[in-house]
Short mmCIF file of C-alpha atoms in Angstrom, two decimals:
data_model
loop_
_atom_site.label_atom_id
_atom_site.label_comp_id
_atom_site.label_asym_id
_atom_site.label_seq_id
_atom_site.Cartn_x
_atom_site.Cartn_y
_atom_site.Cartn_z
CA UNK A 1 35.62 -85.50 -5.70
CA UNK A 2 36.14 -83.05 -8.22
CA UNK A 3 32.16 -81.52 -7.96
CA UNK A 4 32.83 -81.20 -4.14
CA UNK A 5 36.55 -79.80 -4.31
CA UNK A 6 34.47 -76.67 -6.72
CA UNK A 7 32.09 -76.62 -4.24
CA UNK A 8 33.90 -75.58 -1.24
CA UNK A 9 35.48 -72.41 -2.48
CA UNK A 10 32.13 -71.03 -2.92
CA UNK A 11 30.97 -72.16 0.41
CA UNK A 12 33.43 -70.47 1.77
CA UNK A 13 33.26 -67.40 0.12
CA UNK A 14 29.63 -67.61 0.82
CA UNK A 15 30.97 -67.48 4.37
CA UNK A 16 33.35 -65.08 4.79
CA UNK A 17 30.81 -62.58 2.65
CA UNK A 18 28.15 -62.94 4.89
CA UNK A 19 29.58 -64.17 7.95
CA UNK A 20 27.30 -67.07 8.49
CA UNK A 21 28.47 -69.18 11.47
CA UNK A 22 28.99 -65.73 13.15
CA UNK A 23 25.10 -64.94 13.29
CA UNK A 24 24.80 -68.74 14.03
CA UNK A 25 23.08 -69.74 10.52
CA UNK A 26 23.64 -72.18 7.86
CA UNK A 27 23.10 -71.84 4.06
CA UNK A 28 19.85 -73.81 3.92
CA UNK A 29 18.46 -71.86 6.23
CA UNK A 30 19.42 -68.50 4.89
CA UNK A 31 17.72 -69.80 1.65
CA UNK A 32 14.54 -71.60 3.28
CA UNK A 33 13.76 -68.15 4.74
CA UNK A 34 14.25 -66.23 1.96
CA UNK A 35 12.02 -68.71 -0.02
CA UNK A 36 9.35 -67.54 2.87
CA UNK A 37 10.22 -64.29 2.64
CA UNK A 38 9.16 -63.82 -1.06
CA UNK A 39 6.55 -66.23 -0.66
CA UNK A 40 4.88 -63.83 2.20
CA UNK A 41 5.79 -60.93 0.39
CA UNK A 42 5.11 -61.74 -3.57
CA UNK A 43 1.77 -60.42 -3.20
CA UNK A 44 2.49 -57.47 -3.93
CA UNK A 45 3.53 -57.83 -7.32
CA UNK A 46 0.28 -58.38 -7.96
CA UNK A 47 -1.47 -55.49 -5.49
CA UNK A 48 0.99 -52.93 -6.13
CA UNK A 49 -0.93 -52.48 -9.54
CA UNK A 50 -4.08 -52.57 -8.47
CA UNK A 51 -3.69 -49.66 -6.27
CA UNK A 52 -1.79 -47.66 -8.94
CA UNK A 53 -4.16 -48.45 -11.63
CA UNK A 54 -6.87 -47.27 -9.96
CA UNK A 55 -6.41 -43.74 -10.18
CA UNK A 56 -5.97 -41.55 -12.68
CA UNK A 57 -3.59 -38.59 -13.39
CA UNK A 58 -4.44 -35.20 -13.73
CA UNK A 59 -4.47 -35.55 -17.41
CA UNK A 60 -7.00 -38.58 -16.89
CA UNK A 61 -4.27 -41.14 -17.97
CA UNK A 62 -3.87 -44.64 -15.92
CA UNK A 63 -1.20 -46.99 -15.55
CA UNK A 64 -1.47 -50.57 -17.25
CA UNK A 65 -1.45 -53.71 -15.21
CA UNK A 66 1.72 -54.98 -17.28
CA UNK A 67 4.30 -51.88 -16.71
CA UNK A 68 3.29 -52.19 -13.62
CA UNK A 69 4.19 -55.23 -12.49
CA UNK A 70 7.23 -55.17 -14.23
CA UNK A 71 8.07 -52.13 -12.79
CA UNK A 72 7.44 -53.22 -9.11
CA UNK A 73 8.86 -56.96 -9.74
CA UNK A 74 12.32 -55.14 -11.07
CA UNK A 75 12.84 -52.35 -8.29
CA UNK A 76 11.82 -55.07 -5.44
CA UNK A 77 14.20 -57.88 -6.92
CA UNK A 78 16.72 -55.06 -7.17
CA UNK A 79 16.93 -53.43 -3.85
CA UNK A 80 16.34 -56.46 -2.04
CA UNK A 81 19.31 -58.43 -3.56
CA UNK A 82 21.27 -54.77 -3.09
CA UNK A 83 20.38 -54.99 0.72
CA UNK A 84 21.72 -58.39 0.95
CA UNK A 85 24.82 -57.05 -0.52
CA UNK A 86 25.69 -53.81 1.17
CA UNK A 87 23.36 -54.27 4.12
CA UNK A 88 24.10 -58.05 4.86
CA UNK A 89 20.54 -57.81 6.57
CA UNK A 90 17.45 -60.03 6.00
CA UNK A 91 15.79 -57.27 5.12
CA UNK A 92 13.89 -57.44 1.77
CA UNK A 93 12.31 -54.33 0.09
CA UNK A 94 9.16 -53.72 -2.45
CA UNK A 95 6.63 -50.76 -3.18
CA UNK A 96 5.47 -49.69 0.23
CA UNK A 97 1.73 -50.02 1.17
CA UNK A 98 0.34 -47.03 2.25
CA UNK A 99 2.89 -44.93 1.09
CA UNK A 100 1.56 -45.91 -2.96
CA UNK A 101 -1.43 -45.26 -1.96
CA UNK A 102 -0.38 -41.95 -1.57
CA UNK A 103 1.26 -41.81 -4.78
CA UNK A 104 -1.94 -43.01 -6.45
CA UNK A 105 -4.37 -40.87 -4.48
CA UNK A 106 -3.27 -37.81 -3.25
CA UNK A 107 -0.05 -36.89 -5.99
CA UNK A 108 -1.58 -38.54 -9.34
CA UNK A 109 -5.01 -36.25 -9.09
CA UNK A 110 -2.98 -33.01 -8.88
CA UNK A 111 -0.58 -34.23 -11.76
CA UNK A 112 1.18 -36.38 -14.17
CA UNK A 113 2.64 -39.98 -13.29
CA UNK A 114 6.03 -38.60 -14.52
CA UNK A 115 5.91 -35.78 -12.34
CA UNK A 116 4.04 -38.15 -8.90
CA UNK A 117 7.48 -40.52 -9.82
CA UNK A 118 9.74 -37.32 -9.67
CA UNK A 119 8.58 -36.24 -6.24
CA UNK A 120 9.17 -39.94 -5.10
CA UNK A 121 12.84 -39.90 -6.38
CA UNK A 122 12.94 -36.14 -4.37
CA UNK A 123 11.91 -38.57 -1.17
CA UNK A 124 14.73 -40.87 -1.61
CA UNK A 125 17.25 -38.52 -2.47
CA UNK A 126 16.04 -36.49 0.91
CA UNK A 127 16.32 -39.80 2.73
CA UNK A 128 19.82 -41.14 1.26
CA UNK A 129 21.21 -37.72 2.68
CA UNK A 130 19.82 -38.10 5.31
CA UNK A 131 21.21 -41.29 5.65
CA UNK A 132 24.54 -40.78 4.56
CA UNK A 133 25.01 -37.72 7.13
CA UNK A 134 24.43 -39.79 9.52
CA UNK A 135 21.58 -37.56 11.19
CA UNK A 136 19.13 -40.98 10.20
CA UNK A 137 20.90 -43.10 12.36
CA UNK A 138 21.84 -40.57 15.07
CA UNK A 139 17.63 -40.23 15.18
CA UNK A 140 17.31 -43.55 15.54
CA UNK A 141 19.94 -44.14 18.53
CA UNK A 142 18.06 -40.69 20.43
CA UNK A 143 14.64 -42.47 20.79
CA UNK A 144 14.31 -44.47 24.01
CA UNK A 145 14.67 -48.23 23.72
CA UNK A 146 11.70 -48.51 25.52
CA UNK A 147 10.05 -46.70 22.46
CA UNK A 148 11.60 -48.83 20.07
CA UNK A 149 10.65 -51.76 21.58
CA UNK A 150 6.63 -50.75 21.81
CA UNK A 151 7.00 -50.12 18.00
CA UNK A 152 8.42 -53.44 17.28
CA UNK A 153 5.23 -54.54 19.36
CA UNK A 154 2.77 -52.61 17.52
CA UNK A 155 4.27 -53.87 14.18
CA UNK A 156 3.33 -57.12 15.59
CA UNK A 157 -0.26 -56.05 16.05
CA UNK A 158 -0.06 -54.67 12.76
CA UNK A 159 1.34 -57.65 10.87
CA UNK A 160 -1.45 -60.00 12.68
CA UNK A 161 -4.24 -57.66 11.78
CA UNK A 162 -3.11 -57.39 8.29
CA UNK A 163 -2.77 -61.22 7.65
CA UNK A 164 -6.35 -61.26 9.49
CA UNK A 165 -7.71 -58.87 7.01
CA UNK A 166 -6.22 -59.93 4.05
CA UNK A 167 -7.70 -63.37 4.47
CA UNK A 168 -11.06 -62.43 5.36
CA UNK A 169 -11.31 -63.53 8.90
CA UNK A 170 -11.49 -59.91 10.16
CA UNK A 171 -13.65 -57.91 8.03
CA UNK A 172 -15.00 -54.20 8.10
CA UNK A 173 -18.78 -53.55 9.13
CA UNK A 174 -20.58 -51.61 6.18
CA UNK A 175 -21.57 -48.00 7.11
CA UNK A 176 -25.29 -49.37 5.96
CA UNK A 177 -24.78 -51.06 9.52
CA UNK A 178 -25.07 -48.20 11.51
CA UNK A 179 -23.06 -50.02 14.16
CA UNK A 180 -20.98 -48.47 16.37
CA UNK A 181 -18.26 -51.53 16.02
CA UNK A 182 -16.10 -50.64 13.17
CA UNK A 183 -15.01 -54.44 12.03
CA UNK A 184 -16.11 -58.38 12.61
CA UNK A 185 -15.36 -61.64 12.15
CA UNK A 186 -15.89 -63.27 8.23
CA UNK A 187 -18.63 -62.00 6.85
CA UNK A 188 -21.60 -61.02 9.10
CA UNK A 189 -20.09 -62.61 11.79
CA UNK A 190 -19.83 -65.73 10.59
CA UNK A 191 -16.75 -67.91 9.22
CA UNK A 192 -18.18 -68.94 5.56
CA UNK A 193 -16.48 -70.91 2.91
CA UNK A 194 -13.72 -72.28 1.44
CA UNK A 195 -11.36 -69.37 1.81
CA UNK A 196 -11.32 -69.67 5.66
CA UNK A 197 -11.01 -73.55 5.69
CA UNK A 198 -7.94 -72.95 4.30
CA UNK A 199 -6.82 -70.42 6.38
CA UNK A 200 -7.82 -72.18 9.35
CA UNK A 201 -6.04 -74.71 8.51
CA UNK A 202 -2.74 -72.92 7.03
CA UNK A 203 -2.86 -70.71 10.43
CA UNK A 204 -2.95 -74.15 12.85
CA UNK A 205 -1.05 -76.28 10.79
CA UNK A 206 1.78 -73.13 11.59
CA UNK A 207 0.86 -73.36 14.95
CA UNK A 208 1.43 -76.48 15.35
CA UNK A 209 4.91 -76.98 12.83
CA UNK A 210 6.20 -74.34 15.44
CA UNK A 211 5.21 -75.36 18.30
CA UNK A 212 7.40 -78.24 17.76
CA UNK A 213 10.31 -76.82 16.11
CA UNK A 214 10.03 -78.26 12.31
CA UNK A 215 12.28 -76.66 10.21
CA UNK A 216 10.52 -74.85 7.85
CA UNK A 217 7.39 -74.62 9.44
CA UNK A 218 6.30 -71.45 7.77
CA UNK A 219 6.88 -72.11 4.57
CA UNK A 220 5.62 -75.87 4.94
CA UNK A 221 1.91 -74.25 5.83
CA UNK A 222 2.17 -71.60 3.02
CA UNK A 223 2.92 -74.63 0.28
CA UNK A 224 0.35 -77.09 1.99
CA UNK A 225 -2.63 -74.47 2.22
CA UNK A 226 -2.10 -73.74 -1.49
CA UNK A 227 -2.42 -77.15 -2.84
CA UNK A 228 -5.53 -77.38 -0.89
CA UNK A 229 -7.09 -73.56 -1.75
CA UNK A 230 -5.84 -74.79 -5.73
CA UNK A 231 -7.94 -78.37 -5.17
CA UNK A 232 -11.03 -76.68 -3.18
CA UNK A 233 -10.89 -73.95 -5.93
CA UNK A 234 -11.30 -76.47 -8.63
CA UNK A 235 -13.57 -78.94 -7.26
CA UNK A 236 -16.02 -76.41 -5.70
CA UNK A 237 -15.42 -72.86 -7.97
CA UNK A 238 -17.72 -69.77 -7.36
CA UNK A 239 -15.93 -69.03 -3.69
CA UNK A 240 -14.09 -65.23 -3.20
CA UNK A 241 -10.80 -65.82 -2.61
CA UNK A 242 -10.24 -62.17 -3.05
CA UNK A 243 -7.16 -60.57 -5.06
CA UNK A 244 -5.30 -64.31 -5.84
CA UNK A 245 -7.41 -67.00 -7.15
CA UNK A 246 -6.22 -69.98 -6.59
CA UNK A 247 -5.62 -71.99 -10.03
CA UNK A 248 -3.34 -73.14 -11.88
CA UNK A 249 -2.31 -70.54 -14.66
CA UNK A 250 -2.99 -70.92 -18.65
CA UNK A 251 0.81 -69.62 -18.92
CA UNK A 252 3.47 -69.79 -16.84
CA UNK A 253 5.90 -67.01 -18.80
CA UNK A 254 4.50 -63.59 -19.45
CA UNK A 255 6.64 -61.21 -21.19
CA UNK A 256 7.76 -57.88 -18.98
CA UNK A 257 6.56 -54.44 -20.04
CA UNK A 258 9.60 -51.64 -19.63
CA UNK A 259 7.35 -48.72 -20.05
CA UNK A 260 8.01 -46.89 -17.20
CA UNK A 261 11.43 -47.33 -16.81
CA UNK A 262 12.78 -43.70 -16.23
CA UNK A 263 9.64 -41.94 -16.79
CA UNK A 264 10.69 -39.42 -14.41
CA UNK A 265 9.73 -35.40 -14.77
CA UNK A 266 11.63 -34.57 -11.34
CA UNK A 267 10.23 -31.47 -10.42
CA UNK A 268 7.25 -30.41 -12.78
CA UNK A 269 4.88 -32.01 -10.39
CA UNK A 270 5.69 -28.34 -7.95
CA UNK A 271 4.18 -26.19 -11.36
CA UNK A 272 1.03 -28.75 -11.50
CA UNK A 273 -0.13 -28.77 -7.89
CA UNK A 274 1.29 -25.55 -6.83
CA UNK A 275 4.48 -24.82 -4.80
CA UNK A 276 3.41 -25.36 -1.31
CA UNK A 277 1.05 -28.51 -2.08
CA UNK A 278 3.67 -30.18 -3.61
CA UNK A 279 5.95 -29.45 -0.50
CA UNK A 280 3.56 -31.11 1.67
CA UNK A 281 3.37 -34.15 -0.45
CA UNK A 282 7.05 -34.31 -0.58
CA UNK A 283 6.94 -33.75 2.93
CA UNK A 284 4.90 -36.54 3.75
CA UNK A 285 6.49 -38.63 1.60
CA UNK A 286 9.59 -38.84 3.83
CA UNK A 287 8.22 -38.69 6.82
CA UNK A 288 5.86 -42.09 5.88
CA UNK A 289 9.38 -43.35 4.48
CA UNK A 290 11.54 -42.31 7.14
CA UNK A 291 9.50 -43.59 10.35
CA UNK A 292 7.84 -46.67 8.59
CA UNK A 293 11.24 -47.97 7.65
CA UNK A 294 12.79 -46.92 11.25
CA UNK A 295 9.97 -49.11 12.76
CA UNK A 296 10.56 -51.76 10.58
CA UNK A 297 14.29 -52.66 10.45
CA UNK A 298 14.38 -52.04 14.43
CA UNK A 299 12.08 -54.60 14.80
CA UNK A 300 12.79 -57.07 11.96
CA UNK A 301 16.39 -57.08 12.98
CA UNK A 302 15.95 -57.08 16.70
CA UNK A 303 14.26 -60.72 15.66
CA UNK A 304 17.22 -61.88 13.49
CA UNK A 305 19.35 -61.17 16.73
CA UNK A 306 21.31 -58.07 15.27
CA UNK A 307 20.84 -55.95 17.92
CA UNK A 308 22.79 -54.65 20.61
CA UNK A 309 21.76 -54.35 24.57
CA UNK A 310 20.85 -50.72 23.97
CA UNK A 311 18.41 -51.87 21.12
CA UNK A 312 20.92 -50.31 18.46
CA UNK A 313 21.16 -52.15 14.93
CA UNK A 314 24.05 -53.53 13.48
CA UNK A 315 24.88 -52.32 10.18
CA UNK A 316 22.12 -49.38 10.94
CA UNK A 317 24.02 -46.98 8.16
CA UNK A 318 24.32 -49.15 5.28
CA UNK A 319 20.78 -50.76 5.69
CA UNK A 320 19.40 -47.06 5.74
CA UNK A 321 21.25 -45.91 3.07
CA UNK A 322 20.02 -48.85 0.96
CA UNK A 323 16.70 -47.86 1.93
CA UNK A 324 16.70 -44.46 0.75
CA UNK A 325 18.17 -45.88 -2.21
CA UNK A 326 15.02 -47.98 -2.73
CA UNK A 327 12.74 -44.73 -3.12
CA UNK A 328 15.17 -43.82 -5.59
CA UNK A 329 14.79 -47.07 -7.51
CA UNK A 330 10.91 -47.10 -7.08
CA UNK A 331 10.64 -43.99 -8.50
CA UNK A 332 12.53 -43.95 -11.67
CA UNK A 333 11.57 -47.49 -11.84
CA UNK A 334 7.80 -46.57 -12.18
CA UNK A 335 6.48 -49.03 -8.94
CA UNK A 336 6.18 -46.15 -6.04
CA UNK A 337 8.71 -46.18 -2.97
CA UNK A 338 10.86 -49.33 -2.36
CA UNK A 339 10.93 -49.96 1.20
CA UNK A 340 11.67 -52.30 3.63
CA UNK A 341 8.99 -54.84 4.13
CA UNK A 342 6.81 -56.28 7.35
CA UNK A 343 7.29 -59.52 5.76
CA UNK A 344 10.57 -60.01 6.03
CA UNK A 345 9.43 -61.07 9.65
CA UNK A 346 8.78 -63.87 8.05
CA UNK A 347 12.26 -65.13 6.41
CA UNK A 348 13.26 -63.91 9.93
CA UNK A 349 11.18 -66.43 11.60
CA UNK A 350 12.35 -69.35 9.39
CA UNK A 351 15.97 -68.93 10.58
CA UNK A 352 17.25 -66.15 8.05
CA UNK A 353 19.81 -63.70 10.01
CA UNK A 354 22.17 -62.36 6.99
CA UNK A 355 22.10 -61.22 3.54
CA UNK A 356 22.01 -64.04 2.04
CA UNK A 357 18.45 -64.85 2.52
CA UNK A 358 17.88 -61.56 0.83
CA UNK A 359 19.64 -62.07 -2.04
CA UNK A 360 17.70 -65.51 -2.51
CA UNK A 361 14.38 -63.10 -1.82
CA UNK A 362 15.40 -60.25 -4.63
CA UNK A 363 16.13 -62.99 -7.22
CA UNK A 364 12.64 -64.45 -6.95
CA UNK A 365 11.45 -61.29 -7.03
CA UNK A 366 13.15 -60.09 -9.95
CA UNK A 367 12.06 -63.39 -11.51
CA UNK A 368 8.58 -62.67 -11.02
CA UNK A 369 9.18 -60.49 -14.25
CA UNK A 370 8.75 -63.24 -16.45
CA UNK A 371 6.72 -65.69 -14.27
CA UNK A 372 4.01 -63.49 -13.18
CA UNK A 373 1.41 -66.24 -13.79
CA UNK A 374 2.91 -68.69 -10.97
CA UNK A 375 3.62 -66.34 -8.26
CA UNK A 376 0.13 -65.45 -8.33
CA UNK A 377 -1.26 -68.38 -7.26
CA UNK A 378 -0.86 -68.08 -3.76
CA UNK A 379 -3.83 -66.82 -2.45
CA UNK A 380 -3.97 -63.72 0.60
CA UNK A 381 -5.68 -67.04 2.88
CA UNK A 382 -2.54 -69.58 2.06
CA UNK A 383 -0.05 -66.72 2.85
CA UNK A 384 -1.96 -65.11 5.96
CA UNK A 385 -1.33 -67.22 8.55
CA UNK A 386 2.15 -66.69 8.33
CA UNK A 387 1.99 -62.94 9.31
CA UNK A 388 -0.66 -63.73 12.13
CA UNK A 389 1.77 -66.06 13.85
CA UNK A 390 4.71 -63.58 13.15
CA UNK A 391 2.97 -61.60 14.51
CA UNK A 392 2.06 -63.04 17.91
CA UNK A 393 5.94 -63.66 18.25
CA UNK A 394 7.14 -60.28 17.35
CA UNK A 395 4.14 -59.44 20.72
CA UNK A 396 6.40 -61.32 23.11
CA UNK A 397 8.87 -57.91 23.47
CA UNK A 398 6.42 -56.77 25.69
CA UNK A 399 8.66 -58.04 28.42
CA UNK A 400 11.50 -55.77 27.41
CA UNK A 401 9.05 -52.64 28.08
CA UNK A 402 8.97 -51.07 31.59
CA UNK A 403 5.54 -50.56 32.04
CA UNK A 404 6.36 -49.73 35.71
CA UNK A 405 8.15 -46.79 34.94
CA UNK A 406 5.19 -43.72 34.61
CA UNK A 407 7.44 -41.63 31.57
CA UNK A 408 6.74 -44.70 29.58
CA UNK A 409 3.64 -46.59 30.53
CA UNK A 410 1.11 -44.16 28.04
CA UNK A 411 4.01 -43.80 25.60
CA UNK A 412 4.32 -47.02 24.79
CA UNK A 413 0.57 -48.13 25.13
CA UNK A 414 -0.25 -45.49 22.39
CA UNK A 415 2.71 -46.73 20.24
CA UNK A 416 1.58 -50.07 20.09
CA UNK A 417 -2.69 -49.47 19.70
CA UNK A 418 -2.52 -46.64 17.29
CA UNK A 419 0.01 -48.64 14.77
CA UNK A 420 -2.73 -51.55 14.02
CA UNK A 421 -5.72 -49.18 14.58
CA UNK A 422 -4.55 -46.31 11.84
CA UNK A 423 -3.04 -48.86 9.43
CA UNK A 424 0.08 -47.04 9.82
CA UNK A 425 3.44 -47.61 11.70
CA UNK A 426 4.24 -43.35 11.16
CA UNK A 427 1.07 -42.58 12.92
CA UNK A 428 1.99 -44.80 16.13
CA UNK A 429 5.76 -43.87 16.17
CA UNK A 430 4.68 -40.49 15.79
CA UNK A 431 1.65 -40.69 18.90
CA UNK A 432 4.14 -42.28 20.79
CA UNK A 433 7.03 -39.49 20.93
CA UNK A 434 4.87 -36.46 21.11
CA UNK A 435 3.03 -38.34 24.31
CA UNK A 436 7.24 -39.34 25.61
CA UNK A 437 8.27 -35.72 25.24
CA UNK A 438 4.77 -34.43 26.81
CA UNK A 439 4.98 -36.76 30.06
CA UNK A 440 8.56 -35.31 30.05
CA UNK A 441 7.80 -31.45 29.85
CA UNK A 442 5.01 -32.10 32.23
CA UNK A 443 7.07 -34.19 34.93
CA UNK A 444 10.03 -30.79 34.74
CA UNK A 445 12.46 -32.98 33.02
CA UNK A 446 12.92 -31.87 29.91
CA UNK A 447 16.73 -32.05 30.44
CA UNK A 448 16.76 -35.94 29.78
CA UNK A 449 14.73 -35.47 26.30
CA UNK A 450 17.72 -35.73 23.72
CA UNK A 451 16.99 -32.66 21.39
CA UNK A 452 16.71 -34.63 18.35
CA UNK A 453 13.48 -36.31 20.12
CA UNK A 454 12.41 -33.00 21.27
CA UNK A 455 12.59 -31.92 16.71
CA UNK A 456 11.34 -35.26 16.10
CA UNK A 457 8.45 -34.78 18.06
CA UNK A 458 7.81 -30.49 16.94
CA UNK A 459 7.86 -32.40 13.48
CA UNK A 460 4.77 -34.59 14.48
CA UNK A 461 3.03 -32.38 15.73
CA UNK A 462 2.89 -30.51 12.71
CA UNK A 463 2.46 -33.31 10.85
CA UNK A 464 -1.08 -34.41 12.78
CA UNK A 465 -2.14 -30.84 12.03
CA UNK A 466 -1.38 -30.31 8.70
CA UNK A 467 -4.84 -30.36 7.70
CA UNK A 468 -5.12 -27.09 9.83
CA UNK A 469 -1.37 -25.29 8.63
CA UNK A 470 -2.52 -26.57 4.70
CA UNK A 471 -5.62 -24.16 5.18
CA UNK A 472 -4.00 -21.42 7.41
CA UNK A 473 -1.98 -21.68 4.50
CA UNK A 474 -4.42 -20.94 2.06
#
């Protein structure tokens, strides 16, 4: 009597700090889809350091494999428990793709690390005003719902086509080819292997857990591929699982590596690359940051139900701030920008709609520190499935979109295509309000383009052409 009088303080603290019956959730849910959250996500722990230690600095030094997961293990568990806490969202953050490899290929090569980490604490301290001003969220609000909604779509597109990649059932055709079709199925057109057994059966095994509503259906499919990718993996070795093999590790506790904690030279990297070259990077920097992340939470959230008719975001300010925050973090921490991530589509679709399924997230995360060995056993085929069916969910929006209505039909089409086709969610936002405010100006009703679409989409434009105003330029 005593253990359950202590226990329901807590619970309802628990409660009243992250308003659970409100958003119609329990506590084992919040924490079943957190588990799934960092279970979808944890990968990158392990391919955030690839990426970075692949390149070089201008000096010729690289990054070790130990600071660097440390480094992207700490800021991730971090910001992620931070947006739990401020943002009540379940929303969890890491080192964003795309935007390291910018980091690691276009700022490194023109200077130091110190210097490529100062200009990605420049990005979040440009973001976090932007946030805190409010001018963040008032972009947000300005641009259409219908627009909003096409991005969530494309994100869908682009979460199935990444879990299809990463597992190897959608691979690219070699240039050696000479084919005209840019990507296939498996490998030569052909489903070979091990690897896409158990992806085949992680992916229907999902379909089927869903299909008939059992509770922890992603997470169920992640765990039950992985004992049979670690069994196939040891009974029949040899097979290319890809980043993740599938075994069980030597060690399960590897010691963290602080090294790049606040190796920060904020802005030296503008005397090593040159004034206006650094600019751009900067530049590009918040842009990927700003529209990535807008695309993201809209969509994420709009899932978890904390959205409003209008497609606005509850909480929008403090979730944004948080994310600026989380370039911030990834920069001084040494693991790239910390933002928001795809995967939290997945938490999301196990029933997580505060917080607290965050904070659950951020504390694996951060745990990951010490226990590198067992989160990488998961391999990209045991995980995959998860973002392919995520993704066909997120694709059912499509009925929100008024493909009737002419000032929105092209719009949103582009949105949605040029997200998965470019690998990038910037790329399709962007496409998608310079084609809005084009139909617009070319219909004579420019009056009913809110002027911060009209700078939003001046601010594409010259960010597709920058190749051309870089060499105008000089």
């Amino acid at each position: 009597m005593t253990q359950l009088r202590d226990r329901r303080p807590t619970t309802a603290l628990i409660e009243r700090r992250f308003r659970l019956k409100e958003r119609g959730t329990t506590l084992a849910r919040e924490v079943r889809g957190g588990v799934t959250t960092f279970v979808a996500m944890a990968y990158i722990v392990l391919l955030n350091p690839l990426i970075l230690g692949a390149s070089a600095d201008i000096t010729g030094a690289r990054l070790t494999i130990t600071e660097v997961t440390t480094a992207t293990a700490l800021a991730a568990g971090v910001m992620t428990v931070l947006m739990g806490l401020v943002g009540n969202a379940p929303l969890a953050l890491a080192a964003g793709l795309g935007v390291n490899g910018i980091v690691a290929f276009q700022l490194a090569p023109t200077m130091t690390w110190a210097q490529a980490f100062g200009l990605v604490v420049l990005e979040g301290v440009c973001i976090v005003v932007l946030a805190a001003s409010g001018i963040r969220q008032r972009i947000m609000d300005a641009i259409p719902a219908a627009l909003k909604t096409a991005i969530s779509v494309g994100i869908g597109l682009y979460i199935a086509l990444v879990g299809l990649v990463s597992a190897g059932f959608v691979t690219r055709t070699p240039d050696s080819a000479h084919s005209t079709v840019p990507v296939r199925m498996g490998e030569g057109g052909h489903l070979v292997g091990w690897p896409m057994v158990v992806f085949a059966i992680g992916l229907l095994l999902m379909i089927v857990l869903m299909a008939r509503a059992v509770p922890g259906a992603v997470l169920i499919s992640i765990v039950v591929a992985t004992v049979i990718a670690v069994i196939a993996n040891a009974l029949w070795p040899g097979a290319d699982w890809g980043l993740v093999t599938p075994k069980l590790p030597s060690n399960l506790v590897a010691a963290p590596d602080f090294a790049l904690f606040g190796h920060v030279d904020l802005f030296g990297g503008f005397a090593s690359a040159g004034a206006i070259t650094a600019t751009v990077f900067l530049f590009t920097l918040v842009l990927s940051g700003f529209f990535d992340a807008m695309g993201t939470i809209t969509s994420v959230c709009h899932e978890a139900g904390m959205t409003t008719e209008d497609g606005k975001v509850a909480g929008m300010g403090r979730i944004l701030l948080v994310d600026g925050i989380g370039a911030i973090v990834g920069g001084g921490t040494g693991s790239a920008p910390n933002t928001v991530f795809l995967e939290s589509a997945a938490g999301v679709g196990e029933g997580a709609r505060t917080g607290l399924a965050s904070v659950v997230t951020g504390a694996l995360l951060g745990a990951t520190m010490l226990v590198t060995p067992i989160a990488g056993i998961v391999p990209a085929q045991a995980a995959a499935p998860a973002l392919v069916v995520i993704g066909g969910i997120m694709m059912a929006q499509c009925r929100r979109i008024p493909f009737q209505d002419s000032d929105f039909t092209i719009p949103v089409f582009l949105t949605m295509a040029i997200v998965p086709f470019t690998y990038s969610i910037t790329n399709g936002v962007g496409a998608g309000v310079v084609s809005y405010v084009v139909v617009k100006l070319g219909k004579g009703q420019w009056r009913e383009v809110h002027w911060l679409v009209g700078v939003i989409a001046a601010i594409f434009v010259a960010y597709f052409g920058i190749a051309g105003i870089e060499a105008v330029a000089g």
